[in-house]
PDB file of C-alpha atoms in Angstrom:
ATOM      1  CA  MET A  52     137.318 110.726 143.486  1.00  0.00           C
ATOM      2  CA  LYS A  53     135.348 110.670 146.727  1.00  0.00           C
ATOM      3  CA  ARG A  54     136.081 113.153 149.494  1.00  0.00           C
ATOM      4  CA  GLY A  55     137.689 110.666 151.904  1.00  0.00           C
ATOM      5  CA  LEU A  56     140.503 109.631 149.620  1.00  0.00           C
ATOM      6  CA  ALA A  57     140.779 113.150 148.215  1.00  0.00           C
ATOM      7  CA  ALA A  58     141.405 114.468 151.741  1.00  0.00           C
ATOM      8  CA  VAL A  59     144.233 112.043 152.405  1.00  0.00           C
ATOM      9  CA  LEU A  60     145.864 112.601 149.038  1.00  0.00           C
ATOM     10  CA  THR A  61     145.552 116.379 149.414  1.00  0.00           C
ATOM     11  CA  LEU A  62     147.566 116.153 152.603  1.00  0.00           C
ATOM     12  CA  ALA A  63     150.034 113.804 150.974  1.00  0.00           C
ATOM     13  CA  LEU A  64     150.530 115.682 147.735  1.00  0.00           C
ATOM     14  CA  LEU A  65     150.371 119.283 148.955  1.00  0.00           C
ATOM     15  CA  VAL A  66     152.472 118.986 152.082  1.00  0.00           C
ATOM     16  CA  LEU A  67     154.979 116.263 152.711  1.00  0.00           C
ATOM     17  CA  PRO A  68     156.385 115.051 149.374  1.00  0.00           C
ATOM     18  CA  CYS A  69     156.792 118.609 148.072  1.00  0.00           C
ATOM     19  CA  LEU A  70     158.611 119.825 151.147  1.00  0.00           C
ATOM     20  CA  ALA A  71     160.594 116.606 151.325  1.00  0.00           C
ATOM     21  CA  MET A  72     162.257 117.692 148.106  1.00  0.00           C
ATOM     22  CA  GLY A  73     163.885 120.501 150.050  1.00  0.00           C
ATOM     23  CA  ALA A  74     161.917 123.465 148.714  1.00  0.00           C
ATOM     24  CA  LYS A  75     161.222 126.242 151.213  1.00  0.00           C
ATOM     25  CA  SER A  76     157.904 127.387 149.777  1.00  0.00           C
ATOM     26  CA  PRO A  77     156.594 124.688 147.437  1.00  0.00           C
ATOM     27  CA  TRP A  78     153.223 126.356 146.934  1.00  0.00           C
ATOM     28  CA  GLU A  79     154.637 129.356 145.094  1.00  0.00           C
ATOM     29  CA  ARG A  80     157.017 127.821 142.580  1.00  0.00           C
ATOM     30  CA  LYS A  81     157.506 129.295 139.131  1.00  0.00           C
ATOM     31  CA  LEU A  82     157.716 127.040 136.106  1.00  0.00           C
ATOM     32  CA  PRO A  83     160.613 127.252 133.620  1.00  0.00           C
ATOM     33  CA  PHE A  84     158.239 128.879 131.107  1.00  0.00           C
ATOM     34  CA  GLU A  85     155.647 131.656 131.356  1.00  0.00           C
ATOM     35  CA  GLY A  86     153.083 129.953 129.162  1.00  0.00           C
ATOM     36  CA  ALA A  87     152.700 126.563 127.511  1.00  0.00           C
ATOM     37  CA  THR A  88     150.280 124.102 125.940  1.00  0.00           C
ATOM     38  CA  ILE A  89     150.840 120.423 126.755  1.00  0.00           C
ATOM     39  CA  SER A  90     149.004 117.642 124.929  1.00  0.00           C
ATOM     40  CA  TYR A  91     148.546 114.197 126.486  1.00  0.00           C
ATOM     41  CA  THR A  92     147.342 110.793 125.345  1.00  0.00           C
ATOM     42  CA  LEU A  93     145.490 108.625 127.868  1.00  0.00           C
ATOM     43  CA  SER A  94     145.395 104.850 127.682  1.00  0.00           C
ATOM     44  CA  GLY A  95     144.341 101.897 129.826  1.00  0.00           C
ATOM     45  CA  MET A  96     140.939 101.798 131.480  1.00  0.00           C
ATOM     46  CA  GLU A  97     140.480 105.443 130.464  1.00  0.00           C
ATOM     47  CA  THR A  98     141.378 106.386 126.903  1.00  0.00           C
ATOM     48  CA  GLY A  99     141.346 109.732 125.179  1.00  0.00           C
ATOM     49  CA  GLU A 100     143.082 113.078 125.111  1.00  0.00           C
ATOM     50  CA  GLU A 101     143.920 115.869 127.489  1.00  0.00           C
ATOM     51  CA  VAL A 102     145.281 119.360 126.922  1.00  0.00           C
ATOM     52  CA  LEU A 103     146.822 121.448 129.704  1.00  0.00           C
ATOM     53  CA  TYR A 104     147.090 125.215 129.203  1.00  0.00           C
ATOM     54  CA  ILE A 105     149.518 127.082 131.458  1.00  0.00           C
ATOM     55  CA  ARG A 106     150.065 130.799 131.955  1.00  0.00           C
ATOM     56  CA  LYS A 107     151.678 133.193 134.440  1.00  0.00           C
ATOM     57  CA  TYR A 108     154.479 130.686 135.134  1.00  0.00           C
ATOM     58  CA  GLY A 109     151.974 128.126 136.382  1.00  0.00           C
ATOM     59  CA  ALA A 110     149.871 130.399 138.583  1.00  0.00           C
ATOM     60  CA  GLU A 111     146.913 129.607 136.327  1.00  0.00           C
ATOM     61  CA  THR A 112     146.124 126.380 134.486  1.00  0.00           C
ATOM     62  CA  ALA A 113     143.237 125.043 132.436  1.00  0.00           C
ATOM     63  CA  GLN A 114     142.844 121.324 131.804  1.00  0.00           C
ATOM     64  CA  TYR A 115     140.544 120.006 129.060  1.00  0.00           C
ATOM     65  CA  ARG A 116     139.800 116.262 128.991  1.00  0.00           C
ATOM     66  CA  THR A 117     137.830 114.145 126.530  1.00  0.00           C
ATOM     67  CA  THR A 118     137.946 110.465 127.446  1.00  0.00           C
ATOM     68  CA  LYS A 119     136.134 107.138 127.415  1.00  0.00           C
ATOM     69  CA  THR A 120     136.087 104.804 130.407  1.00  0.00           C
ATOM     70  CA  SER A 121     135.269 101.144 129.895  1.00  0.00           C
ATOM     71  CA  MET A 122     133.954  99.255 132.905  1.00  0.00           C
ATOM     72  CA  LEU A 123     131.734  96.187 133.339  1.00  0.00           C
ATOM     73  CA  GLY A 124     130.909  96.131 129.648  1.00  0.00           C
ATOM     74  CA  MET A 125     129.849  99.773 129.634  1.00  0.00           C
ATOM     75  CA  THR A 126     131.520 102.781 128.029  1.00  0.00           C
ATOM     76  CA  ILE A 127     131.239 106.136 129.738  1.00  0.00           C
ATOM     77  CA  ILE A 128     132.051 109.374 127.906  1.00  0.00           C
ATOM     78  CA  ASN A 129     133.801 111.997 130.006  1.00  0.00           C
ATOM     79  CA  ARG A 130     134.241 115.610 128.937  1.00  0.00           C
ATOM     80  CA  SER A 131     135.531 117.969 131.586  1.00  0.00           C
ATOM     81  CA  VAL A 132     137.310 121.259 132.157  1.00  0.00           C
ATOM     82  CA  GLU A 133     139.230 122.271 135.279  1.00  0.00           C
ATOM     83  CA  ILE A 134     140.461 125.840 135.644  1.00  0.00           C
ATOM     84  CA  ILE A 135     142.793 126.667 138.531  1.00  0.00           C
ATOM     85  CA  THR A 136     143.715 130.182 139.648  1.00  0.00           C
ATOM     86  CA  PRO A 137     145.630 131.228 142.781  1.00  0.00           C
ATOM     87  CA  ASP A 138     142.275 131.650 144.562  1.00  0.00           C
ATOM     88  CA  TRP A 139     139.865 129.124 143.057  1.00  0.00           C
ATOM     89  CA  VAL A 140     139.440 125.696 141.509  1.00  0.00           C
ATOM     90  CA  TYR A 141     136.631 125.540 138.930  1.00  0.00           C
ATOM     91  CA  SER A 142     135.490 122.073 137.838  1.00  0.00           C
ATOM     92  CA  PHE A 143     133.069 121.617 134.938  1.00  0.00           C
ATOM     93  CA  ASP A 144     131.346 118.448 133.713  1.00  0.00           C
ATOM     94  CA  LEU A 145     130.500 119.178 130.088  1.00  0.00           C
ATOM     95  CA  GLN A 146     128.424 115.999 129.750  1.00  0.00           C
ATOM     96  CA  GLU A 147     126.168 116.957 132.645  1.00  0.00           C
ATOM     97  CA  GLY A 148     126.378 120.706 132.068  1.00  0.00           C
ATOM     98  CA  THR A 149     127.347 121.371 135.697  1.00  0.00           C
ATOM     99  CA  GLY A 150     130.182 123.137 137.479  1.00  0.00           C
ATOM    100  CA  THR A 151     131.557 123.769 140.966  1.00  0.00           C
ATOM    101  CA  LYS A 152     133.776 126.421 142.512  1.00  0.00           C
ATOM    102  CA  SER A 153     135.987 125.761 145.537  1.00  0.00           C
ATOM    103  CA  ILE A 154     138.864 127.493 147.284  1.00  0.00           C
ATOM    104  CA  ASN A 155     142.295 126.546 145.975  1.00  0.00           C
ATOM    105  CA  PRO A 156     143.857 124.433 148.779  1.00  0.00           C
ATOM    106  CA  GLN A 157     147.250 125.929 147.981  1.00  0.00           C
ATOM    107  CA  LYS A 158     145.927 129.384 148.873  1.00  0.00           C
ATOM    108  CA  LEU A 159     144.913 128.125 152.307  1.00  0.00           C
ATOM    109  CA  MET A 160     148.290 126.421 152.812  1.00  0.00           C
ATOM    110  CA  ILE A 161     150.079 129.673 151.976  1.00  0.00           C
ATOM    111  CA  GLU A 162     147.833 131.639 154.334  1.00  0.00           C
ATOM    112  CA  GLU A 163     148.547 129.278 157.229  1.00  0.00           C
ATOM    113  CA  TYR A 164     152.272 129.239 156.449  1.00  0.00           C
ATOM    114  CA  GLN A 165     152.455 133.041 156.341  1.00  0.00           C
ATOM    115  CA  LYS A 166     150.910 133.272 159.821  1.00  0.00           C
ATOM    116  CA  LEU A 167     154.051 131.677 161.263  1.00  0.00           C
ATOM    117  CA  SER A 168     157.010 133.520 162.690  1.00  0.00           C
ATOM    118  CA  ALA A 169     160.386 133.232 160.970  1.00  0.00           C
ATOM    119  CA  ALA A 170     161.479 130.669 163.558  1.00  0.00           C
ATOM    120  CA  GLU A 171     158.296 128.634 163.113  1.00  0.00           C
ATOM    121  CA  LYS A 172     158.746 128.638 159.332  1.00  0.00           C
ATOM    122  CA  GLN A 173     162.204 127.183 159.801  1.00  0.00           C
ATOM    123  CA  LYS A 174     160.741 124.434 161.989  1.00  0.00           C
ATOM    124  CA  VAL A 175     158.087 123.671 159.387  1.00  0.00           C
ATOM    125  CA  GLU A 176     160.689 123.384 156.642  1.00  0.00           C
ATOM    126  CA  LYS A 177     162.958 121.177 158.751  1.00  0.00           C
ATOM    127  CA  ASN A 178     160.184 118.909 160.024  1.00  0.00           C
ATOM    128  CA  ALA A 179     158.616 118.599 156.590  1.00  0.00           C
ATOM    129  CA  GLU A 180     161.841 117.466 154.996  1.00  0.00           C
ATOM    130  CA  GLU A 181     162.382 114.856 157.719  1.00  0.00           C
ATOM    131  CA  MET A 182     158.759 113.712 157.848  1.00  0.00           C
ATOM    132  CA  GLY A 183     158.460 113.683 154.082  1.00  0.00           C
ATOM    133  CA  ALA A 184     161.097 111.006 153.810  1.00  0.00           C
ATOM    134  CA  GLY A 185     159.273 108.950 156.443  1.00  0.00           C
ATOM    135  CA  PHE A 186     155.955 109.493 154.708  1.00  0.00           C
ATOM    136  CA  MET A 187     157.276 108.285 151.369  1.00  0.00           C
ATOM    137  CA  SER A 188     158.808 105.256 153.064  1.00  0.00           C
ATOM    138  CA  GLY A 189     155.560 104.490 154.855  1.00  0.00           C
ATOM    139  CA  MET A 190     153.744 104.598 151.543  1.00  0.00           C
ATOM    140  CA  HIS A 191     156.398 102.275 150.084  1.00  0.00           C
ATOM    141  CA  GLY A 192     157.220 105.229 147.868  1.00  0.00           C
ATOM    142  CA  SER A 193     160.385 106.722 146.471  1.00  0.00           C
ATOM    143  CA  LEU A 194     161.659 109.958 144.967  1.00  0.00           C
ATOM    144  CA  GLU A 195     164.380 110.134 142.327  1.00  0.00           C
ATOM    145  CA  LYS A 196     165.403 113.533 140.997  1.00  0.00           C
ATOM    146  CA  ASN A 197     166.274 114.020 137.328  1.00  0.00           C
ATOM    147  CA  ALA A 198     165.387 110.397 136.618  1.00  0.00           C
ATOM    148  CA  LYS A 199     164.231 110.754 133.017  1.00  0.00           C
ATOM    149  CA  GLU A 200     164.143 113.264 130.169  1.00  0.00           C
ATOM    150  CA  ILE A 201     160.764 113.794 128.516  1.00  0.00           C
ATOM    151  CA  LEU A 202     160.133 116.242 125.673  1.00  0.00           C
ATOM    152  CA  GLY A 203     163.452 117.915 126.422  1.00  0.00           C
ATOM    153  CA  TYR A 204     162.798 118.411 130.159  1.00  0.00           C
ATOM    154  CA  SER A 205     164.536 116.611 133.001  1.00  0.00           C
ATOM    155  CA  CYS A 206     161.891 114.975 135.173  1.00  0.00           C
ATOM    156  CA  ASP A 207     161.752 113.812 138.781  1.00  0.00           C
ATOM    157  CA  LYS A 208     160.242 110.397 139.450  1.00  0.00           C
ATOM    158  CA  ILE A 209     157.845 109.840 142.353  1.00  0.00           C
ATOM    159  CA  SER A 210     156.482 106.338 142.958  1.00  0.00           C
ATOM    160  CA  VAL A 211     153.738 106.008 145.568  1.00  0.00           C
ATOM    161  CA  LEU A 212     150.401 104.226 146.095  1.00  0.00           C
ATOM    162  CA  GLY A 213     150.678 102.139 142.953  1.00  0.00           C
ATOM    163  CA  SER A 214     151.445 105.133 140.759  1.00  0.00           C
ATOM    164  CA  THR A 215     154.619 106.435 139.144  1.00  0.00           C
ATOM    165  CA  VAL A 216     154.747 110.087 138.120  1.00  0.00           C
ATOM    166  CA  TYR A 217     157.455 111.872 136.136  1.00  0.00           C
ATOM    167  CA  SER A 218     157.221 115.638 136.663  1.00  0.00           C
ATOM    168  CA  ILE A 219     159.334 118.447 135.283  1.00  0.00           C
ATOM    169  CA  HIS A 220     162.185 118.872 137.787  1.00  0.00           C
ATOM    170  CA  ASN A 221     161.048 120.650 140.970  1.00  0.00           C
ATOM    171  CA  THR A 222     157.579 121.412 139.577  1.00  0.00           C
ATOM    172  CA  PRO A 223     154.139 119.765 139.840  1.00  0.00           C
ATOM    173  CA  ILE A 224     153.794 119.480 136.043  1.00  0.00           C
ATOM    174  CA  ALA A 225     153.575 115.763 135.238  1.00  0.00           C
ATOM    175  CA  LEU A 226     154.619 114.625 131.766  1.00  0.00           C
ATOM    176  CA  LEU A 227     154.131 110.896 132.348  1.00  0.00           C
ATOM    177  CA  THR A 228     151.864 109.130 134.831  1.00  0.00           C
ATOM    178  CA  GLU A 229     151.451 105.374 135.080  1.00  0.00           C
ATOM    179  CA  SER A 230     149.298 103.613 137.670  1.00  0.00           C
ATOM    180  CA  ASN A 231     148.229 100.077 138.378  1.00  0.00           C
ATOM    181  CA  ILE A 232     145.843  99.862 141.310  1.00  0.00           C
ATOM    182  CA  MET A 233     144.111  96.563 141.982  1.00  0.00           C
ATOM    183  CA  GLY A 234     144.646  95.536 138.366  1.00  0.00           C
ATOM    184  CA  VAL A 235     143.256  98.756 136.935  1.00  0.00           C
ATOM    185  CA  THR A 236     145.833 100.432 134.720  1.00  0.00           C
ATOM    186  CA  VAL A 237     145.852 104.059 133.610  1.00  0.00           C
ATOM    187  CA  LYS A 238     148.530 105.916 131.680  1.00  0.00           C
ATOM    188  CA  SER A 239     148.842 109.588 130.779  1.00  0.00           C
ATOM    189  CA  ALA A 240     151.732 110.534 128.501  1.00  0.00           C
ATOM    190  CA  ALA A 241     152.608 114.004 127.226  1.00  0.00           C
ATOM    191  CA  THR A 242     153.098 113.919 123.473  1.00  0.00           C
ATOM    192  CA  LYS A 243     153.755 117.591 122.760  1.00  0.00           C
ATOM    193  CA  LEU A 244     154.819 120.688 124.721  1.00  0.00           C
ATOM    194  CA  ASP A 245     154.603 124.078 123.027  1.00  0.00           C
ATOM    195  CA  LYS A 246     155.909 127.090 124.913  1.00  0.00           C
ATOM    196  CA  GLY A 247     154.233 130.429 124.292  1.00  0.00           C
ATOM    197  CA  ALA A 248     151.269 132.623 125.159  1.00  0.00           C
ATOM    198  CA  VAL A 249     147.895 130.951 125.705  1.00  0.00           C
ATOM    199  CA  ASP A 250     144.602 132.426 124.493  1.00  0.00           C
ATOM    200  CA  ASP A 251     142.329 133.810 127.241  1.00  0.00           C
ATOM    201  CA  LYS A 252     139.394 131.812 125.852  1.00  0.00           C
ATOM    202  CA  TYR A 253     140.678 128.645 127.495  1.00  0.00           C
ATOM    203  CA  PHE A 254     140.279 130.241 130.930  1.00  0.00           C
ATOM    204  CA  GLN A 255     136.648 131.265 130.458  1.00  0.00           C
ATOM    205  CA  TYR A 256     133.677 129.348 131.866  1.00  0.00           C
ATOM    206  CA  PRO A 257     132.220 126.866 129.368  1.00  0.00           C
ATOM    207  CA  GLU A 258     129.221 128.431 127.675  1.00  0.00           C
ATOM    208  CA  GLY A 259     125.978 128.053 129.604  1.00  0.00           C
ATOM    209  CA  ILE A 260     127.538 126.767 132.853  1.00  0.00           C
ATOM    210  CA  VAL A 261     127.784 128.852 136.020  1.00  0.00           C
ATOM    211  CA  PRO A 262     129.963 127.159 138.711  1.00  0.00           C
ATOM    212  CA  GLN A 263     128.253 126.653 142.062  1.00  0.00           C
ATOM    213  CA  PRO A 264     130.033 127.001 145.429  1.00  0.00           C
ATOM    214  CA  ASP A 265     131.155 123.813 147.191  1.00  0.00           C
ATOM    215  CA  PRO A 266     131.170 124.681 150.918  1.00  0.00           C
ATOM    216  CA  ASP A 267     131.933 121.102 152.017  1.00  0.00           C
ATOM    217  CA  SER A 268     135.087 121.048 149.907  1.00  0.00           C
ATOM    218  CA  ASP A 269     136.094 124.482 151.218  1.00  0.00           C
ATOM    219  CA  GLN A 270     135.631 123.370 154.828  1.00  0.00           C
ATOM    220  CA  MET A 271     137.693 120.225 154.275  1.00  0.00           C
ATOM    221  CA  ALA A 272     140.482 122.169 152.558  1.00  0.00           C
ATOM    222  CA  ARG A 273     140.646 124.730 155.366  1.00  0.00           C
ATOM    223  CA  MET A 274     140.795 122.031 158.039  1.00  0.00           C
ATOM    224  CA  LEU A 275     143.551 120.213 156.174  1.00  0.00           C
ATOM    225  CA  ALA A 276     145.584 123.391 155.771  1.00  0.00           C
ATOM    226  CA  GLU A 277     145.312 124.271 159.468  1.00  0.00           C
ATOM    227  CA  GLN A 278     146.110 120.753 160.686  1.00  0.00           C
ATOM    228  CA  SER A 279     148.899 120.224 158.162  1.00  0.00           C
ATOM    229  CA  ILE A 280     150.795 123.351 159.193  1.00  0.00           C
ATOM    230  CA  ALA A 281     150.161 122.631 162.897  1.00  0.00           C
ATOM    231  CA  MET A 282     151.504 119.120 162.397  1.00  0.00           C
ATOM    232  CA  LEU A 283     154.631 120.388 160.647  1.00  0.00           C
ATOM    233  CA  LYS A 284     155.218 123.176 163.165  1.00  0.00           C
ATOM    234  CA  ASP A 285     155.251 120.851 166.180  1.00  0.00           C
ATOM    235  CA  PRO A 286     154.655 117.150 165.432  1.00  0.00           C
ATOM    236  CA  GLU A 287     154.791 116.034 169.074  1.00  0.00           C
ATOM    237  CA  ALA A 288     152.325 118.652 170.304  1.00  0.00           C
ATOM    238  CA  PHE A 289     150.022 117.877 167.393  1.00  0.00           C
ATOM    239  CA  LYS A 290     150.091 114.176 168.255  1.00  0.00           C
ATOM    240  CA  GLU A 291     149.178 114.857 171.894  1.00  0.00           C
ATOM    241  CA  ASP A 292     146.436 117.374 171.102  1.00  0.00           C
ATOM    242  CA  ASN A 293     144.894 115.598 168.139  1.00  0.00           C
ATOM    243  CA  GLN A 294     144.802 111.877 168.860  1.00  0.00           C
ATOM    244  CA  GLY A 295     142.761 110.318 166.091  1.00  0.00           C
ATOM    245  CA  SER A 296     142.323 113.567 164.160  1.00  0.00           C
ATOM    246  CA  ILE A 297     144.045 112.133 161.115  1.00  0.00           C
ATOM    247  CA  MET A 298     141.473 109.362 161.032  1.00  0.00           C
ATOM    248  CA  ASN A 299     138.685 111.901 161.427  1.00  0.00           C
ATOM    249  CA  MET A 300     139.703 113.599 158.190  1.00  0.00           C
ATOM    250  CA  VAL A 301     137.886 110.914 156.211  1.00  0.00           C
ATOM    251  CA  PRO A 302     134.226 109.863 156.278  1.00  0.00           C
ATOM    252  CA  ARG A 303     133.173 106.804 158.243  1.00  0.00           C
ATOM    253  CA  LYS A 304     130.597 105.578 155.745  1.00  0.00           C
ATOM    254  CA  SER A 305     132.309 103.044 153.529  1.00  0.00           C
ATOM    255  CA  ALA A 306     129.630 103.630 150.886  1.00  0.00           C
ATOM    256  CA  GLU A 307     131.260 106.993 150.201  1.00  0.00           C
ATOM    257  CA  ILE A 308     134.440 105.271 148.980  1.00  0.00           C
ATOM    258  CA  PRO A 309     134.317 103.025 145.898  1.00  0.00           C
ATOM    259  CA  PRO A 310     135.702  99.479 146.405  1.00  0.00           C
ATOM    260  CA  GLU A 311     138.545 100.111 143.956  1.00  0.00           C
ATOM    261  CA  GLU A 312     139.797 102.933 146.213  1.00  0.00           C
ATOM    262  CA  GLN A 313     139.492 101.107 149.552  1.00  0.00           C
ATOM    263  CA  GLN A 314     142.951  99.513 149.472  1.00  0.00           C
ATOM    264  CA  GLN A 315     144.600 102.740 148.342  1.00  0.00           C
ATOM    265  CA  LEU A 316     142.912 104.643 151.164  1.00  0.00           C
ATOM    266  CA  GLU A 317     143.911 102.059 153.753  1.00  0.00           C
ATOM    267  CA  GLU A 318     147.565 102.265 152.685  1.00  0.00           C
ATOM    268  CA  ALA A 319     147.486 106.050 152.808  1.00  0.00           C
ATOM    269  CA  MET A 320     145.893 106.118 156.252  1.00  0.00           C
ATOM    270  CA  LYS A 321     148.393 103.540 157.562  1.00  0.00           C
ATOM    271  CA  ALA A 322     151.289 105.705 156.417  1.00  0.00           C
ATOM    272  CA  LEU A 323     149.803 108.886 157.905  1.00  0.00           C
ATOM    273  CA  LYS A 324     149.125 107.155 161.236  1.00  0.00           C
ATOM    274  CA  GLY A 325     152.690 105.878 161.255  1.00  0.00           C
ATOM    275  CA  LEU A 326     153.993 109.419 161.258  1.00  0.00           C
ATOM    276  CA  PHE A 327     152.473 109.946 164.711  1.00  0.00           C
ATOM    277  CA  GLY A 328     152.953 106.491 166.165  1.00  0.00           C
ATOM    278  CA  GLN A 329     149.186 105.969 166.329  1.00  0.00           C
TER     279      GLN A 329
END
């Protein structure tokens, strides 16, 4: 995913919908289990398997994906590993033998949130809940709690931007994801969830790959964290002081955004602009 769309969706997924669910500190939630291994089957344009390893009640995760993507008569093999800790996000491309290391955006959100006074935190929570509902509406999205049971867990349903996600109630752990964007369909369905301790080996760097820093990603994440909390603390002041700043979060060069993501980005930007009456 290119940086422009990633920036918008980071703001959308890390800030408003989570807080709209009424949680006071959505970035530090514990899962209903300390450790687990979840297996997924992927179908649609991308087919294959995915395994998600979870430990420390969700503070650390490791995602292993082996998939095939069919496009324009070509088949592309994808093998990747993503390891997330409270401080870092490590992304490895096993096909290319490369890896990157960037600051976990959630860490930056927590840091900005903790800088606030008690009164400011209350404002953030109140504004986020109100704005979250407007954001979801602007995206033509919806949230339904405890909408479906999957593998024995009650799941919340979020529909937004052509995608429907069923996540374990009040957590970010998705057990079923279905999307249809511009005719391109993708489905990820959990087939097995085993609770229990996870071997440390799944959280080690893949052999022979040393992750390289990604300063551009870090800079973008820090800017988003600062502007997101400022927006939630005082929406009116943010609007007056930052006219157009939401638009400036994404690159101007259309070549940086694939055609299949253009419509999705435009819808996201329209909804974000609507929050500020721009």
